[in-house]
Amino acid sequence: NVALILAIYHLNKFRYKRFYEQVFQLSFDDFLTYLKSFLVLSMEHHVLISLQTFLRDIKRLIKETSWDIDFNVEHIKIYNPSICIDFLSTLPCLEDNELTQLIEQLDELLTVSYQLNTKKQRKLAQFQSYFLFNDILNDYWVKPLSDEERLFYYPLYLWWQITAVVPLRPREFLLTQRNCLTEKDGKYYLTLRRNNLKGKDKGVSHKISEDYYLTTYEVPFKLASEIINYLELTKDLSSTQLDTLFVTDSHYRKWKRVTGTKNRFLTYSNLNTILKYFFNEVVSQQYGYFVHHINFPNKLDEHEINFIHIGDTRHIAMINLIAEGASPVTAMLLAGHDSVTTSSHYFSNLSQFIECRSYQLYRKLTNSQTSYAISKTQHKYTVNKNYVSLDNKGRCYSPRFAEGDYSDCLKVISSHAELGACTSCPFYRKAGKDYFSMDKSFKKSIDEEALIVDEAIKRVRRGKGNIEDIGEALLKLKTVSHSYQEYLTEKQLSLQEFSNGEKEVY
């Protein structure tokens, strides 16, 4: 395409040589070669207008950014950060701190762009894709794989198992040390590296010991056993120069190649390659899913999935922490998050995340013989159209209350400590309201409680609040989040019963 060719040759050569040649470790001509090759290979997955937008982004990066310690892309208009990330992760110099910093900032920008641009707001289909990916990966992993195949995908498997729970940046995960696992009193503990650079006033030392600090988490036996197995399978392979958990020999064997002389650690580029191979060889070819790389649909049909990015798991972990929160660790993580805009984004996605999680649980219920307890603390049961009219003209849909059993009432305590408060009961509905008519009310409650958490976080960051305030707000948010998920699961099960002719649902 003529427009693409002209755009490539209008890159600012002077700015590139001054600020980027040393960072990318590529001459201007070599950089153009990588750029043209990437464009040719991307035409299968991206429409012309997307590639044109990407090229304008690259031109803007080179033209408007001076590379120094305060490098920041927040004030530059980047319209397609996901393709920029894909391109930069193909460059051979990805071990450099500066390039990793750029990719991580683009990843943050990708998240923020979903929030600020309603057209790009994360759709339910994207959350569905995360859950689908999880199911496919776990199903694939228990299959009898050859050691060579399992070793190639091991970094991807552990990336998903760890970073979808602990909100790590890709580089933090990839720099996990070889001796990361310890055992004490029958429990296993995983030590991870966290970036020490919070705020623009801190410089980069380019030393792992100074730029990162170590933090330890207790992990379940299943995850610990997978790490132990990986260590055993790779014990005879060459260690990386940084003595990281992941070795590189097993990666390059995929193409009958040997590790190069610069074997510092398994890079973002390597992990990104593994992810793309998994989507192509496993998700698409073995499981028969059609993968949407661009123009993600609002709703996924059967055997469709959206492509996900390496940086997505950090945001999944944060949203899940908020939904399951109320712990001091969660409060500390949120209080220390380095982007107010990004943390607000997590709250804006919370109700969709809960809807999707509920839908996935429902699918597993209807597609298998396994039973699922919606709540460990309170037995739930399907509610039909029967209700008892109350003195305040409201409706009570509790089957127990209808039979004169007040046990459901005694489980309810209002925010004002009133025992048996009808308006705080999950079985109560206003006059004329059916039982399954509360979707908007639940969403509104979640938004209101999330706003309180967000405000508590901002007060702590300004030095005017306490960590305990975040924990208290999270506890209330967790309660309404769980109520919403239980409500949605009940609704879906009741609709299934109705479709089978078992019960009428209102």
Short mmCIF file of C-alpha atoms in Angstrom, two decimals:
data_model
loop_
_atom_site.label_atom_id
_atom_site.label_comp_id
_atom_site.label_asym_id
_atom_site.label_seq_id
_atom_site.Cartn_x
_atom_site.Cartn_y
_atom_site.Cartn_z
CA ASN A 1 0.00 0.00 0.00
CA VAL A 2 1.36 3.38 -1.06
CA ALA A 3 0.12 5.15 2.09
CA LEU A 4 1.98 2.68 4.33
CA ILE A 5 5.19 2.96 2.33
CA LEU A 6 5.10 6.77 2.44
CA ALA A 7 4.42 6.72 6.17
CA ILE A 8 7.45 4.50 6.80
CA TYR A 9 9.78 6.77 4.88
CA HIS A 10 8.54 9.86 6.71
CA LEU A 11 9.92 8.72 10.06
CA ASN A 12 12.14 11.36 11.65
CA LYS A 13 15.65 9.99 11.08
CA PHE A 14 17.39 12.72 13.08
CA ARG A 15 15.20 12.17 16.17
CA TYR A 16 15.58 8.40 15.87
CA LYS A 17 19.37 8.51 15.75
CA ARG A 18 19.53 11.00 18.62
CA PHE A 19 17.14 9.34 21.09
CA TYR A 20 16.27 5.80 19.98
CA GLU A 21 19.22 4.23 18.19
CA GLN A 22 21.01 3.47 21.44
CA VAL A 23 17.84 2.26 23.14
CA PHE A 24 16.73 -0.06 20.31
CA GLN A 25 20.34 -0.97 19.43
CA LEU A 26 19.35 -0.81 15.78
CA SER A 27 20.49 1.51 13.04
CA PHE A 28 17.77 3.59 11.40
CA ASP A 29 17.81 1.36 8.29
CA ASP A 30 17.59 -1.82 10.39
CA PHE A 31 14.69 -0.34 12.36
CA LEU A 32 12.85 0.36 9.09
CA THR A 33 13.46 -3.25 8.01
CA TYR A 34 11.92 -4.56 11.25
CA LEU A 35 9.00 -2.16 10.84
CA LYS A 36 8.31 -3.21 7.23
CA SER A 37 8.57 -6.91 8.11
CA PHE A 38 6.14 -6.47 10.99
CA LEU A 39 3.65 -4.70 8.73
CA VAL A 40 3.76 -7.47 6.12
CA LEU A 41 3.24 -10.18 8.75
CA SER A 42 0.44 -8.18 10.43
CA MET A 43 -1.72 -7.79 7.34
CA GLU A 44 -3.33 -11.15 8.04
CA HIS A 45 -4.67 -9.98 11.42
CA HIS A 46 -5.11 -6.20 11.09
CA VAL A 47 -7.07 -4.07 8.65
CA LEU A 48 -5.32 -1.31 6.72
CA ILE A 49 -6.65 1.55 8.83
CA SER A 50 -5.35 -0.11 12.04
CA LEU A 51 -1.86 -0.44 10.55
CA GLN A 52 -1.95 3.17 9.36
CA THR A 53 -2.89 4.28 12.87
CA PHE A 54 -0.07 2.16 14.31
CA LEU A 55 2.45 3.76 11.96
CA ARG A 56 1.30 7.23 12.97
CA ASP A 57 1.75 6.19 16.61
CA ILE A 58 5.34 5.09 15.95
CA LYS A 59 6.06 8.33 14.08
CA ARG A 60 4.60 10.31 16.98
CA LEU A 61 6.66 8.39 19.55
CA ILE A 62 9.89 9.12 17.71
CA LYS A 63 9.03 12.73 16.89
CA GLU A 64 7.61 13.90 20.23
CA THR A 65 9.51 11.89 22.83
CA SER A 66 12.94 12.66 24.23
CA TRP A 67 14.39 9.63 25.93
CA ASP A 68 15.63 10.36 29.41
CA ILE A 69 15.00 9.31 33.00
CA ASP A 70 11.63 11.11 33.07
CA PHE A 71 10.46 9.40 29.88
CA ASN A 72 6.67 9.21 29.86
CA VAL A 73 4.15 8.48 27.09
CA GLU A 74 1.05 9.60 29.02
CA HIS A 75 1.00 13.00 27.31
CA ILE A 76 1.43 11.61 23.78
CA LYS A 77 -1.63 10.59 21.78
CA ILE A 78 -1.19 6.89 21.12
CA TYR A 79 -4.28 5.47 19.42
CA ASN A 80 -3.29 1.82 19.04
CA PRO A 81 -1.03 0.84 21.95
CA SER A 82 -1.73 -2.89 21.55
CA ILE A 83 -0.12 -3.06 18.07
CA CYS A 84 2.75 -0.86 19.30
CA ILE A 85 3.35 -3.38 22.10
CA ASP A 86 3.31 -6.26 19.62
CA PHE A 87 5.82 -4.50 17.37
CA LEU A 88 8.22 -3.42 20.12
CA SER A 89 8.19 -6.92 21.60
CA THR A 90 9.61 -8.25 18.30
CA LEU A 91 12.73 -6.09 18.51
CA PRO A 92 15.89 -8.03 19.41
CA CYS A 93 16.93 -5.64 22.21
CA LEU A 94 14.03 -6.25 24.54
CA GLU A 95 16.23 -7.01 27.56
CA ASP A 96 16.96 -3.29 27.88
CA ASN A 97 15.35 -1.51 30.82
CA GLU A 98 14.37 1.48 28.68
CA LEU A 99 12.44 -0.55 26.14
CA THR A 100 10.73 -2.58 28.86
CA GLN A 101 9.75 0.69 30.52
CA LEU A 102 8.24 1.89 27.24
CA ILE A 103 6.25 -1.33 26.75
CA GLU A 104 4.94 -1.25 30.33
CA GLN A 105 3.83 2.36 29.90
CA LEU A 106 2.05 1.44 26.67
CA ASP A 107 0.37 -1.39 28.55
CA GLU A 108 -0.85 1.09 31.18
CA LEU A 109 -1.98 3.36 28.35
CA LEU A 110 -3.94 0.48 26.83
CA THR A 111 -5.82 0.03 30.10
CA VAL A 112 -6.50 3.73 30.53
CA SER A 113 -7.73 4.02 26.93
CA TYR A 114 -10.41 1.42 27.67
CA GLN A 115 -11.70 3.64 30.45
CA LEU A 116 -11.48 7.03 28.76
CA ASN A 117 -12.90 5.92 25.41
CA THR A 118 -16.34 4.38 25.84
CA LYS A 119 -16.08 2.78 22.40
CA LYS A 120 -13.09 0.80 23.70
CA GLN A 121 -14.63 -0.04 27.09
CA ARG A 122 -13.83 -3.64 27.96
CA LYS A 123 -16.85 -5.61 26.85
CA LEU A 124 -18.27 -8.65 28.57
CA ALA A 125 -16.84 -10.68 25.67
CA GLN A 126 -13.31 -9.74 26.73
CA PHE A 127 -13.89 -11.01 30.27
CA GLN A 128 -15.47 -14.14 28.78
CA SER A 129 -12.25 -14.63 26.83
CA TYR A 130 -10.18 -14.53 30.01
CA PHE A 131 -12.29 -17.25 31.59
CA LEU A 132 -12.29 -19.29 28.37
CA PHE A 133 -8.51 -18.99 28.11
CA ASN A 134 -8.22 -20.21 31.69
CA ASP A 135 -10.40 -23.26 30.98
CA ILE A 136 -8.53 -24.14 27.78
CA LEU A 137 -5.09 -23.75 29.37
CA ASN A 138 -5.99 -25.87 32.40
CA ASP A 139 -7.59 -28.58 30.26
CA TYR A 140 -4.60 -28.63 27.92
CA TRP A 141 -2.15 -28.82 30.82
CA VAL A 142 -3.47 -32.11 32.22
CA LYS A 143 -3.02 -33.84 28.86
CA PRO A 144 -0.06 -36.19 28.31
CA LEU A 145 2.37 -33.74 26.69
CA SER A 146 5.95 -34.42 25.66
CA ASP A 147 8.61 -32.79 27.86
CA GLU A 148 9.65 -30.57 24.96
CA GLU A 149 6.12 -29.27 24.39
CA ARG A 150 5.41 -28.82 28.09
CA LEU A 151 8.67 -26.96 28.66
CA PHE A 152 7.94 -24.56 25.80
CA TYR A 153 4.57 -23.61 27.30
CA TYR A 154 5.61 -23.80 30.98
CA PRO A 155 6.40 -20.05 31.27
CA LEU A 156 2.95 -19.25 29.85
CA TYR A 157 1.22 -21.63 32.25
CA LEU A 158 3.00 -20.24 35.31
CA TRP A 159 2.52 -16.67 34.04
CA TRP A 160 -1.23 -17.24 34.01
CA GLN A 161 -1.38 -19.10 37.34
CA ILE A 162 0.70 -16.49 39.17
CA THR A 163 -0.01 -13.10 37.59
CA ALA A 164 -3.78 -13.59 37.31
CA VAL A 165 -3.74 -13.73 41.12
CA VAL A 166 -0.80 -11.50 42.09
CA PRO A 167 -0.81 -8.22 40.10
CA LEU A 168 2.68 -8.31 38.58
CA ARG A 169 4.10 -6.45 35.62
CA PRO A 170 5.47 -8.78 32.91
CA ARG A 171 9.11 -7.88 33.64
CA GLU A 172 8.61 -8.43 37.39
CA PHE A 173 7.36 -11.93 36.64
CA LEU A 174 10.11 -12.73 34.12
CA LEU A 175 12.81 -11.69 36.60
CA THR A 176 11.62 -14.21 39.20
CA GLN A 177 14.75 -15.75 40.69
CA ARG A 178 15.62 -19.41 40.27
CA ASN A 179 15.46 -20.18 43.99
CA CYS A 180 12.02 -18.58 44.33
CA LEU A 181 10.30 -21.41 46.21
CA THR A 182 10.77 -22.28 49.89
CA GLU A 183 9.02 -24.70 52.24
CA LYS A 184 8.34 -24.23 55.94
CA ASP A 185 6.13 -26.34 58.21
CA GLY A 186 4.53 -28.05 55.23
CA LYS A 187 3.62 -24.75 53.54
CA TYR A 188 5.15 -23.32 50.36
CA TYR A 189 6.19 -19.72 49.82
CA LEU A 190 6.94 -17.99 46.52
CA THR A 191 9.33 -15.02 46.40
CA LEU A 192 8.72 -12.51 43.61
CA ARG A 193 10.39 -9.30 42.48
CA ARG A 194 8.42 -6.04 42.57
CA ASN A 195 9.39 -2.81 40.85
CA ASN A 196 10.78 -0.28 43.33
CA LEU A 197 10.17 2.74 41.09
CA LYS A 198 7.11 4.59 42.33
CA GLY A 199 6.73 8.13 41.07
CA LYS A 200 8.57 10.26 38.55
CA ASP A 201 11.07 11.61 41.06
CA LYS A 202 12.90 8.29 41.34
CA GLY A 203 15.62 7.40 38.89
CA VAL A 204 16.50 4.12 37.27
CA SER A 205 19.70 2.53 38.56
CA HIS A 206 19.66 -0.34 36.00
CA LYS A 207 20.57 -2.74 38.83
CA ILE A 208 18.03 -5.40 39.75
CA SER A 209 19.05 -5.23 43.41
CA GLU A 210 18.21 -1.51 43.51
CA ASP A 211 15.28 -1.28 41.07
CA TYR A 212 13.38 -4.23 42.58
CA TYR A 213 12.53 -5.49 46.04
CA LEU A 214 11.58 -9.04 47.05
CA THR A 215 8.20 -10.01 48.48
CA THR A 216 6.96 -13.45 49.51
CA TYR A 217 3.51 -15.03 49.22
CA GLU A 218 2.16 -18.33 50.48
CA VAL A 219 1.06 -20.45 47.51
CA PRO A 220 -1.08 -23.60 47.25
CA PHE A 221 0.58 -26.99 46.92
CA LYS A 222 -0.62 -27.43 43.33
CA LEU A 223 1.22 -24.32 42.14
CA ALA A 224 4.29 -25.18 44.20
CA SER A 225 4.39 -28.68 42.68
CA GLU A 226 4.28 -27.19 39.16
CA ILE A 227 7.24 -24.93 39.94
CA ILE A 228 9.12 -27.88 41.46
CA ASN A 229 8.40 -29.94 38.34
CA TYR A 230 9.67 -27.14 36.08
CA LEU A 231 12.86 -26.84 38.15
CA GLU A 232 13.38 -30.59 37.87
CA LEU A 233 12.79 -30.67 34.09
CA THR A 234 15.26 -27.81 33.52
CA LYS A 235 17.96 -28.70 36.05
CA ASP A 236 20.38 -29.88 33.34
CA LEU A 237 19.83 -26.87 31.06
CA SER A 238 22.01 -23.76 31.07
CA SER A 239 21.09 -21.11 33.62
CA THR A 240 20.44 -17.57 32.49
CA GLN A 241 22.97 -14.87 33.31
CA LEU A 242 20.57 -13.40 35.87
CA ASP A 243 19.82 -16.86 37.31
CA THR A 244 16.09 -16.49 36.70
CA LEU A 245 13.45 -19.16 37.18
CA PHE A 246 12.89 -19.54 33.45
CA VAL A 247 15.69 -20.80 31.23
CA THR A 248 15.93 -20.04 27.52
CA ASP A 249 17.28 -23.31 26.04
CA SER A 250 13.85 -24.98 26.09
CA HIS A 251 12.36 -21.94 24.35
CA TYR A 252 14.71 -21.88 21.36
CA ARG A 253 14.55 -25.65 20.88
CA LYS A 254 11.10 -25.02 19.41
CA TRP A 255 12.90 -23.83 16.25
CA LYS A 256 15.93 -26.16 16.56
CA ARG A 257 18.04 -23.20 17.65
CA VAL A 258 20.46 -22.66 20.50
CA THR A 259 20.41 -19.80 22.98
CA GLY A 260 22.46 -16.79 21.91
CA THR A 261 25.39 -15.31 23.80
CA LYS A 262 23.11 -12.70 25.42
CA ASN A 263 21.25 -15.12 27.63
CA ARG A 264 20.29 -12.77 30.46
CA PHE A 265 16.69 -13.96 30.97
CA LEU A 266 13.53 -15.08 29.17
CA THR A 267 12.25 -11.80 27.74
CA TYR A 268 8.87 -10.19 27.14
CA SER A 269 9.37 -10.95 23.46
CA ASN A 270 9.85 -14.65 24.25
CA LEU A 271 6.75 -14.80 26.43
CA ASN A 272 4.71 -12.91 23.85
CA THR A 273 5.83 -15.42 21.20
CA ILE A 274 4.77 -18.33 23.42
CA LEU A 275 1.34 -16.74 23.90
CA LYS A 276 0.85 -16.31 20.15
CA TYR A 277 1.90 -19.91 19.48
CA PHE A 278 -0.53 -21.12 22.14
CA PHE A 279 -3.42 -19.26 20.51
CA ASN A 280 -2.47 -20.62 17.09
CA GLU A 281 -1.43 -24.21 17.87
CA VAL A 282 -3.67 -24.96 20.85
CA VAL A 283 -6.65 -22.60 21.10
CA SER A 284 -7.29 -22.46 17.34
CA GLN A 285 -5.97 -25.73 15.92
CA GLN A 286 -6.54 -28.18 18.80
CA TYR A 287 -9.66 -26.70 20.41
CA GLY A 288 -11.20 -25.25 17.26
CA TYR A 289 -11.78 -21.68 18.47
CA PHE A 290 -11.91 -18.72 16.11
CA VAL A 291 -9.60 -16.05 17.53
CA HIS A 292 -10.56 -12.37 17.19
CA HIS A 293 -7.34 -10.34 16.98
CA ILE A 294 -9.03 -7.02 16.17
CA ASN A 295 -12.52 -5.49 16.24
CA PHE A 296 -13.57 -7.52 19.26
CA PRO A 297 -17.31 -8.31 19.17
CA ASN A 298 -19.69 -7.30 21.97
CA LYS A 299 -20.78 -10.90 22.35
CA LEU A 300 -18.94 -14.14 21.62
CA ASP A 301 -20.57 -16.97 19.73
CA GLU A 302 -19.84 -20.58 20.52
CA HIS A 303 -16.17 -21.43 19.92
CA GLU A 304 -15.05 -17.79 19.62
CA ILE A 305 -12.46 -16.07 21.78
CA ASN A 306 -10.72 -12.70 21.82
CA PHE A 307 -6.94 -12.53 21.80
CA ILE A 308 -5.48 -11.45 25.13
CA HIS A 309 -2.26 -9.58 25.90
CA ILE A 310 0.57 -10.31 28.31
CA GLY A 311 -0.22 -7.24 30.39
CA ASP A 312 -3.90 -8.17 30.82
CA THR A 313 -3.34 -10.47 33.79
CA ARG A 314 -2.21 -7.66 36.07
CA HIS A 315 -5.57 -5.97 35.57
CA ILE A 316 -7.50 -9.23 35.97
CA ALA A 317 -5.69 -9.79 39.27
CA MET A 318 -6.49 -6.29 40.51
CA ILE A 319 -10.19 -6.54 39.60
CA ASN A 320 -10.39 -9.96 41.26
CA LEU A 321 -8.62 -8.63 44.36
CA ILE A 322 -11.20 -5.86 44.60
CA ALA A 323 -14.12 -8.26 44.12
CA GLU A 324 -12.69 -10.71 46.68
CA GLY A 325 -10.97 -8.03 48.75
CA ALA A 326 -11.28 -6.73 52.29
CA SER A 327 -7.84 -7.97 53.32
CA PRO A 328 -5.00 -5.74 54.57
CA VAL A 329 -2.86 -6.96 51.65
CA THR A 330 -5.47 -5.79 49.14
CA ALA A 331 -5.76 -2.42 50.85
CA MET A 332 -1.98 -1.96 50.77
CA LEU A 333 -1.79 -2.96 47.10
CA LEU A 334 -4.51 -0.49 46.15
CA ALA A 335 -3.08 2.32 48.28
CA GLY A 336 0.31 1.86 46.65
CA HIS A 337 -0.94 1.62 43.08
CA ASP A 338 0.97 4.09 40.95
CA SER A 339 -1.89 5.30 38.76
CA VAL A 340 -5.08 6.84 40.12
CA THR A 341 -6.70 6.73 36.69
CA THR A 342 -5.86 3.06 36.23
CA SER A 343 -7.13 2.02 39.66
CA SER A 344 -10.42 3.83 38.94
CA HIS A 345 -10.61 1.76 35.74
CA TYR A 346 -10.73 -1.45 37.81
CA PHE A 347 -13.88 -0.29 39.59
CA SER A 348 -15.57 0.65 36.31
CA ASN A 349 -15.15 -2.96 35.14
CA LEU A 350 -16.18 -4.71 38.35
CA SER A 351 -19.86 -5.39 37.58
CA GLN A 352 -19.00 -6.78 34.12
CA PHE A 353 -16.35 -9.02 35.66
CA ILE A 354 -18.90 -10.38 38.16
CA GLU A 355 -21.48 -10.93 35.39
CA CYS A 356 -18.97 -12.87 33.34
CA ARG A 357 -17.76 -14.96 36.27
CA SER A 358 -21.36 -15.83 37.11
CA TYR A 359 -22.04 -16.77 33.48
CA GLN A 360 -18.99 -19.04 33.37
CA LEU A 361 -20.04 -20.79 36.58
CA TYR A 362 -23.49 -21.29 35.08
CA ARG A 363 -22.01 -22.78 31.89
CA LYS A 364 -19.98 -25.25 33.93
CA LEU A 365 -23.08 -26.16 35.92
CA THR A 366 -25.17 -26.88 32.84
CA ASN A 367 -22.39 -28.61 30.89
CA SER A 368 -21.23 -31.06 33.56
CA GLN A 369 -22.50 -33.36 36.28
CA THR A 370 -20.68 -31.55 39.06
CA SER A 371 -22.67 -29.70 41.68
CA TYR A 372 -21.81 -26.20 42.77
CA ALA A 373 -22.64 -24.54 46.09
CA ILE A 374 -23.38 -20.90 45.37
CA SER A 375 -22.51 -19.91 48.92
CA LYS A 376 -20.57 -21.67 51.64
CA THR A 377 -22.32 -19.72 54.39
CA GLN A 378 -25.95 -19.61 53.30
CA HIS A 379 -28.02 -22.19 51.45
CA LYS A 380 -29.69 -20.68 48.41
CA TYR A 381 -32.61 -22.10 46.56
CA THR A 382 -34.48 -21.29 43.37
CA VAL A 383 -37.21 -18.71 43.89
CA ASN A 384 -40.42 -18.87 41.86
CA LYS A 385 -43.28 -16.36 41.47
CA ASN A 386 -44.71 -16.89 44.97
CA TYR A 387 -44.29 -14.06 47.46
CA VAL A 388 -45.78 -12.65 50.65
CA SER A 389 -47.09 -9.06 50.65
CA LEU A 390 -45.62 -7.03 53.50
CA ASP A 391 -47.07 -4.17 55.55
CA ASN A 392 -44.91 -1.65 53.65
CA LYS A 393 -46.44 -2.99 50.38
CA GLY A 394 -43.15 -4.68 49.52
CA ARG A 395 -42.75 -8.34 48.61
CA CYS A 396 -40.89 -11.14 50.40
CA TYR A 397 -39.84 -14.00 48.12
CA SER A 398 -38.38 -16.22 50.87
CA PRO A 399 -40.05 -19.66 50.71
CA ARG A 400 -39.17 -20.15 54.37
CA PHE A 401 -40.86 -16.91 55.44
CA ALA A 402 -43.97 -17.97 53.51
CA GLU A 403 -44.10 -21.09 55.70
CA GLY A 404 -43.69 -19.12 58.93
CA ASP A 405 -39.94 -19.80 59.24
CA TYR A 406 -38.06 -16.59 60.15
CA SER A 407 -34.53 -18.05 59.80
CA ASP A 408 -33.83 -16.01 56.64
CA CYS A 409 -34.86 -12.84 58.50
CA LEU A 410 -32.46 -13.54 61.36
CA LYS A 411 -29.52 -13.66 58.95
CA VAL A 412 -30.05 -10.05 57.87
CA ILE A 413 -28.44 -7.06 59.57
CA SER A 414 -28.77 -3.61 58.03
CA SER A 415 -25.97 -1.04 57.78
CA HIS A 416 -27.54 0.56 60.87
CA ALA A 417 -27.24 -2.74 62.82
CA GLU A 418 -30.98 -3.46 62.58
CA LEU A 419 -31.68 -7.21 62.81
CA GLY A 420 -34.14 -8.56 60.24
CA ALA A 421 -34.36 -5.34 58.23
CA CYS A 422 -36.50 -6.18 55.20
CA THR A 423 -34.93 -3.58 52.91
CA SER A 424 -31.49 -5.18 53.47
CA CYS A 425 -32.73 -8.73 52.79
CA PRO A 426 -31.86 -10.48 49.49
CA PHE A 427 -35.43 -11.83 49.31
CA TYR A 428 -37.09 -8.40 49.59
CA ARG A 429 -38.44 -6.50 46.59
CA LYS A 430 -40.30 -3.21 46.37
CA ALA A 431 -44.02 -3.13 45.55
CA GLY A 432 -44.72 -4.57 42.11
CA LYS A 433 -41.16 -5.81 41.58
CA ASP A 434 -40.44 -9.39 40.51
CA TYR A 435 -37.63 -11.31 42.20
CA PHE A 436 -35.30 -11.28 39.19
CA SER A 437 -35.69 -7.58 38.41
CA MET A 438 -32.73 -6.30 40.42
CA ASP A 439 -29.91 -6.20 37.85
CA LYS A 440 -29.77 -2.41 37.68
CA SER A 441 -30.10 -2.05 41.45
CA PHE A 442 -27.18 -4.41 42.07
CA LYS A 443 -25.03 -2.60 39.51
CA LYS A 444 -25.88 0.72 41.13
CA SER A 445 -24.98 -0.65 44.57
CA ILE A 446 -21.65 -1.96 43.28
CA ASP A 447 -20.88 1.38 41.62
CA GLU A 448 -21.72 3.25 44.83
CA GLU A 449 -19.63 0.98 47.06
CA ALA A 450 -16.76 1.00 44.54
CA LEU A 451 -16.82 4.80 44.56
CA ILE A 452 -16.45 4.76 48.35
CA VAL A 453 -13.40 2.45 48.01
CA ASP A 454 -11.94 4.70 45.32
CA GLU A 455 -12.39 7.79 47.51
CA ALA A 456 -10.79 5.99 50.48
CA ILE A 457 -7.78 5.11 48.32
CA LYS A 458 -7.41 8.70 47.14
CA ARG A 459 -7.56 10.00 50.73
CA VAL A 460 -4.78 7.61 51.77
CA ARG A 461 -2.63 8.73 48.84
CA ARG A 462 -3.14 12.35 49.90
CA GLY A 463 -2.09 11.46 53.44
CA LYS A 464 -5.55 12.19 54.86
CA GLY A 465 -6.90 8.67 55.39
CA ASN A 466 -6.07 5.29 56.89
CA ILE A 467 -5.40 1.92 55.28
CA GLU A 468 -8.13 0.54 57.56
CA ASP A 469 -10.68 2.77 55.81
CA ILE A 470 -9.87 1.05 52.51
CA GLY A 471 -10.28 -2.36 54.16
CA GLU A 472 -13.66 -1.42 55.63
CA ALA A 473 -14.91 -0.09 52.28
CA LEU A 474 -13.63 -3.22 50.53
CA LEU A 475 -15.53 -5.43 52.95
CA LYS A 476 -18.82 -3.72 52.04
CA LEU A 477 -17.97 -3.94 48.34
CA LYS A 478 -17.15 -7.62 48.68
CA THR A 479 -20.53 -8.27 50.33
CA VAL A 480 -22.57 -6.64 47.57
CA SER A 481 -20.35 -8.23 44.88
CA HIS A 482 -20.99 -11.71 46.25
CA SER A 483 -24.71 -10.98 46.56
CA TYR A 484 -24.81 -9.91 42.91
CA GLN A 485 -23.00 -13.04 41.76
CA GLU A 486 -25.31 -15.28 43.78
CA TYR A 487 -28.32 -13.43 42.38
CA LEU A 488 -27.09 -13.81 38.78
CA THR A 489 -26.32 -17.51 39.23
CA GLU A 490 -29.78 -18.10 40.70
CA LYS A 491 -31.35 -16.17 37.84
CA GLN A 492 -29.52 -18.18 35.18
CA LEU A 493 -30.37 -21.49 36.84
CA SER A 494 -34.02 -20.46 37.16
CA LEU A 495 -34.16 -19.47 33.50
CA GLN A 496 -32.72 -22.88 32.65
CA GLU A 497 -35.43 -24.57 34.73
CA PHE A 498 -38.07 -22.43 33.01
CA SER A 499 -36.77 -23.37 29.56
CA ASN A 500 -36.99 -27.04 30.61
CA GLY A 501 -40.62 -26.50 31.65
CA GLU A 502 -39.90 -27.12 35.32
CA LYS A 503 -40.83 -23.75 36.80
CA GLU A 504 -42.17 -20.36 35.90
CA VAL A 505 -39.73 -17.56 36.62
CA TYR A 506 -40.50 -13.88 37.01
#
